[in-house]
Amino acid sequence: MMTKIALSFEFPDNLNVEKFITKLNKKIEYKLVSEHYMQKSFYDSFDWRLYNAHVLCEFNQSKNDSSLILKNSTTADNIALIKIDQVPCFANEFNRSALAYKLANLLEMRALLPLTTLELNVYKLNILNNDQKTVARLIIEDYWQFRCRVTIQPIKGYHKAAVNLHQLLVNSLSLTVIRKPILLAALKLQGRKVNDYSSKLNLQFDPDMPAGKAVKRIYKTLLKTIQINEQGVIDAIDSEFLHDFRVAIRRTRSGLSQLKRIFPSEITTYYSEYFAWLGSITSLTRDMNVYLLNIDAYKSSIPQYMREDLNPLEDFLLVKQKLAQEFLVEKLNSKKYKILLGEWEQYLKQFPAKETSPKKVLTIKQLADTQIWKVYQRVIQEGAVITKNTPAQSLHDLRKTCKKLRYLIEFFQNLYSINKIKALIKSLKGVQEVLGDFQDYEVQEDALRLFSDEMMRQQKVSSSTLLDMGVLVQKLDEKRCKARDEFARFFTEFNNPANKIIFKSLFAANSKKGK
Amino acid sequence: MKVIATYNIKGGVGKTSTTVNLAYLAAKNSHRTLVWDLDPQGASSYYFRVKPKVKGGSKTLISGKCELNGLIKGTDFDYLDLLPADFSFRNLDLVLDGRKNPTQRLQKLLQPLADEYEYIFLDCPPNISLLSEAIFEATDILLSPLIPTTLSLRTLDQLKAFIKENKNKLKNLELIYFFSMADQRKKMHKEIIASFSKQHPDLLDIIIPYASDIEKMGIKRMPLGAYTQKGRSIEAYRALWEAILKRLI
Ligand SMILES: Nc1ncnc2c1ncn2[C@@H]1O[C@H](COP(=O)(O)OP(=O)(O)OP(=O)(O)O)[C@@H](O)[C@H]1O
Ligand SMILES: [Mg+2]
């Protein structure tokens, strides 16, 4: 059985590369293969998709070589490598390769962004046996800002050589094993750390915390998300900035409308209007982004020979998206946007979290229980009356109610048993997805019809493109009907007896008429 | 996974040089490549400086008790691995003969490596034997170097006849043959090549020249491409590899 050995090491205080190599010389036979200056840049998406999948993306540039490497962040093993002079922004801009494929899976629509660049000298040593065969490689990375690191690259079939080398480094040369990638140290130097952004809400509350204080924390977190994403939205780095920006707006709106009693009503109204406006100025850009993200799926849903004819639609959407983005940027630079967002920030800072009733302070747990229980019951009521013949509008209304419930559960999830909450979210998600599809397909059908009118009016469209769009509308309609048919199954699953019991046990305690 | 075996009934025709040099070129283009040295003389193992030793020898190997993957050695070159030879391979025939379906054995053993490697080169010993039959069944391309002598060319006919006799089992086998160690200064070589190409339109029109830089591989103990970037010899191997790649598509 092979023992897994550590592969990365750090120099002790008094050691430098020259001394290290001299010492090594006395112990083993090696050949210095190369020695060069290098710039090493790390890349990831804004929301750390690579790091969270235990992948490091390094762009290494030296005089004669420039390559992008994906590594396993725990074992430091290479996953894939390509020679490339510049790092494209999106996975689909890479030439086809194992690396591109892996990146596409991890990044999806997110841009690959540079995190930090380090300067170093790299030494590559081949460790040789008596036949002058390389039995292991040693990479010495002499960072300008950090201690020198050494990595063993074992060679298949020569495990023992790697083990011996490990022992030599640790025992004779006093190197220490390191398990954290240099990226972490480099980020620390910038005052940053990994996972400093996530679109997921993960708020911790003491159940007895006054509701006002807790709700304020929620809004503050959401405000931060809005602010963090703002520049990415303006620069249109990728579509996910706007997506997360909008989710934070919607969550804020949902909070304002559902957790009413926290703020004075004129305040709630004032900011509700503002966030509604903010939602509305972002929606056109988001719609265009979604159509463009869908274009590949559109293409693959129609016969191969027709796909080319969809290009004019793509061009049309690109023009529209550009206009929408310009409009959005103008709005985000407006006084209204900035002043009110500043006011909101100020208000959250000042708001004294005074409770409406001085006798009994409402706790966050009580508020969460009551509110979730109330909205849950609404979901059940609205869902239970839906049959095959119910008009679409009722499903759309239910979709909104489900979303409200989802946001509430996400705000307060850490107040409850995580396993139970997870199961509830999962089956709620099922209902939301099928309702979301049902609505999305309808919206897309309508939009495609409008687009075709508009394209006709611009007289830039051929009959084959229109034909394609017709086929698309039909395909979307089929999917919409399918989603409609599937609704019952997902709702029944959500409304199963076990879930009912969990909902009741978790949330009904504070409701006098909890049934 | 594509399996390429270099094979000729006759010895000393350049099989090992072809294997080692083509495998190097495949790996150089970042294709995961394995050389399996099936010749007890261990010539390819020697070129890669790997000890010609396999734990348990031919018996363990053929039994399948030990996964091939565990016996593989990384060479000094990226993407290029080697399954070394062992002196006991001289009785591979006997060991195979002791098994049910001996001619399907190599193919079975190679199966688990399908995801690991894009190209597997088999460096085969000369002679026609049970082992060569097993090799043919495991192989996609049978690559046969010929030297421009009448004796060597006769063995090609024997090989063709054998493939024809067994064409049921060898449906997917493609035979590619080409001249190697050809000395264009020798009048006889030139004449033989000219008349042979006329009679055999499917002969690959790439000739590996007789050249001292190829001979030097024995002293350098590495593939030609690892110490030469330019010249007729390396160009000829590059052309050969490209021609094979075309056939593989
Ligand atoms: N093109 C060439 N020019 C000069 N010498 C060559 C050439 N090809 C091979 N040789 C030399 O001829 C000898 C036999 O070549 P090689 O080992 O490749 O043949 P082989 O068919 O594998 O032999 P065997 O049947 O013994 O395995 C070696 O010494 C090799 O260096
Ligand atoms: Mg040989």
Coordinates of C-alpha atoms in Angstrom, one line a residue, chain A residues 247 250-251 254 258 375 379 395-410 421-441 483-484 486-495 503:
Chain A
V247 CA -31.7 39.1 -5.8
R250 CA -35.9 41.5 -4.2
R251 CA -35.0 40.1 -0.8
S254 CA -39.7 41.0 0.4
Q258 CA -43.4 41.0 5.1
V375 CA -47.0 32.5 4.5
V379 CA -48.9 28.6 0.0
L395 CA -50.1 29.7 -10.6
H396 CA -48.2 32.9 -11.1
D397 CA -49.6 34.2 -7.8
L398 CA -48.6 31.0 -6.1
R399 CA -45.1 31.4 -7.5
K400 CA -44.9 34.8 -5.8
T401 CA -46.1 33.4 -2.5
C402 CA -43.6 30.6 -2.7
K403 CA -40.9 33.0 -3.3
K404 CA -41.9 35.0 -0.2
L405 CA -41.8 31.8 1.9
R406 CA -38.4 30.9 0.4
Y407 CA -36.9 34.3 1.3
L408 CA -38.2 34.1 4.8
I409 CA -36.8 30.7 5.4
E410 CA -33.5 31.8 4.0
I421 CA -34.9 23.2 7.0
K422 CA -32.8 21.7 4.2
A423 CA -35.5 19.1 3.4
L424 CA -38.2 21.8 3.4
I425 CA -36.2 24.0 1.2
K426 CA -35.6 21.2 -1.2
S427 CA -39.2 20.3 -1.7
L428 CA -40.2 24.0 -1.8
K429 CA -37.5 24.5 -4.5
G430 CA -39.1 21.8 -6.6
V431 CA -42.4 23.7 -6.6
Q432 CA -40.7 27.0 -7.3
E433 CA -38.7 25.5 -10.2
V434 CA -41.8 24.1 -11.9
L435 CA -43.7 27.3 -11.4
G436 CA -40.7 29.3 -12.5
D437 CA -40.4 27.3 -15.7
F438 CA -44.1 27.6 -16.4
Q439 CA -43.9 31.4 -16.1
D440 CA -40.5 31.7 -17.9
Y441 CA -41.6 29.8 -20.9
A483 CA -44.3 22.3 -16.6
R484 CA -48.0 22.8 -16.1
E486 CA -45.9 18.5 -13.6
F487 CA -47.0 21.1 -11.1
A488 CA -49.4 18.7 -9.3
R489 CA -46.6 16.2 -8.7
F490 CA -44.3 18.7 -7.2
F491 CA -46.9 20.4 -5.1
T492 CA -48.1 17.0 -3.7
E493 CA -44.5 16.2 -2.8
F494 CA -44.2 19.6 -1.0
N495 CA -47.5 19.1 0.8
F503 CA -43.6 22.9 9.3

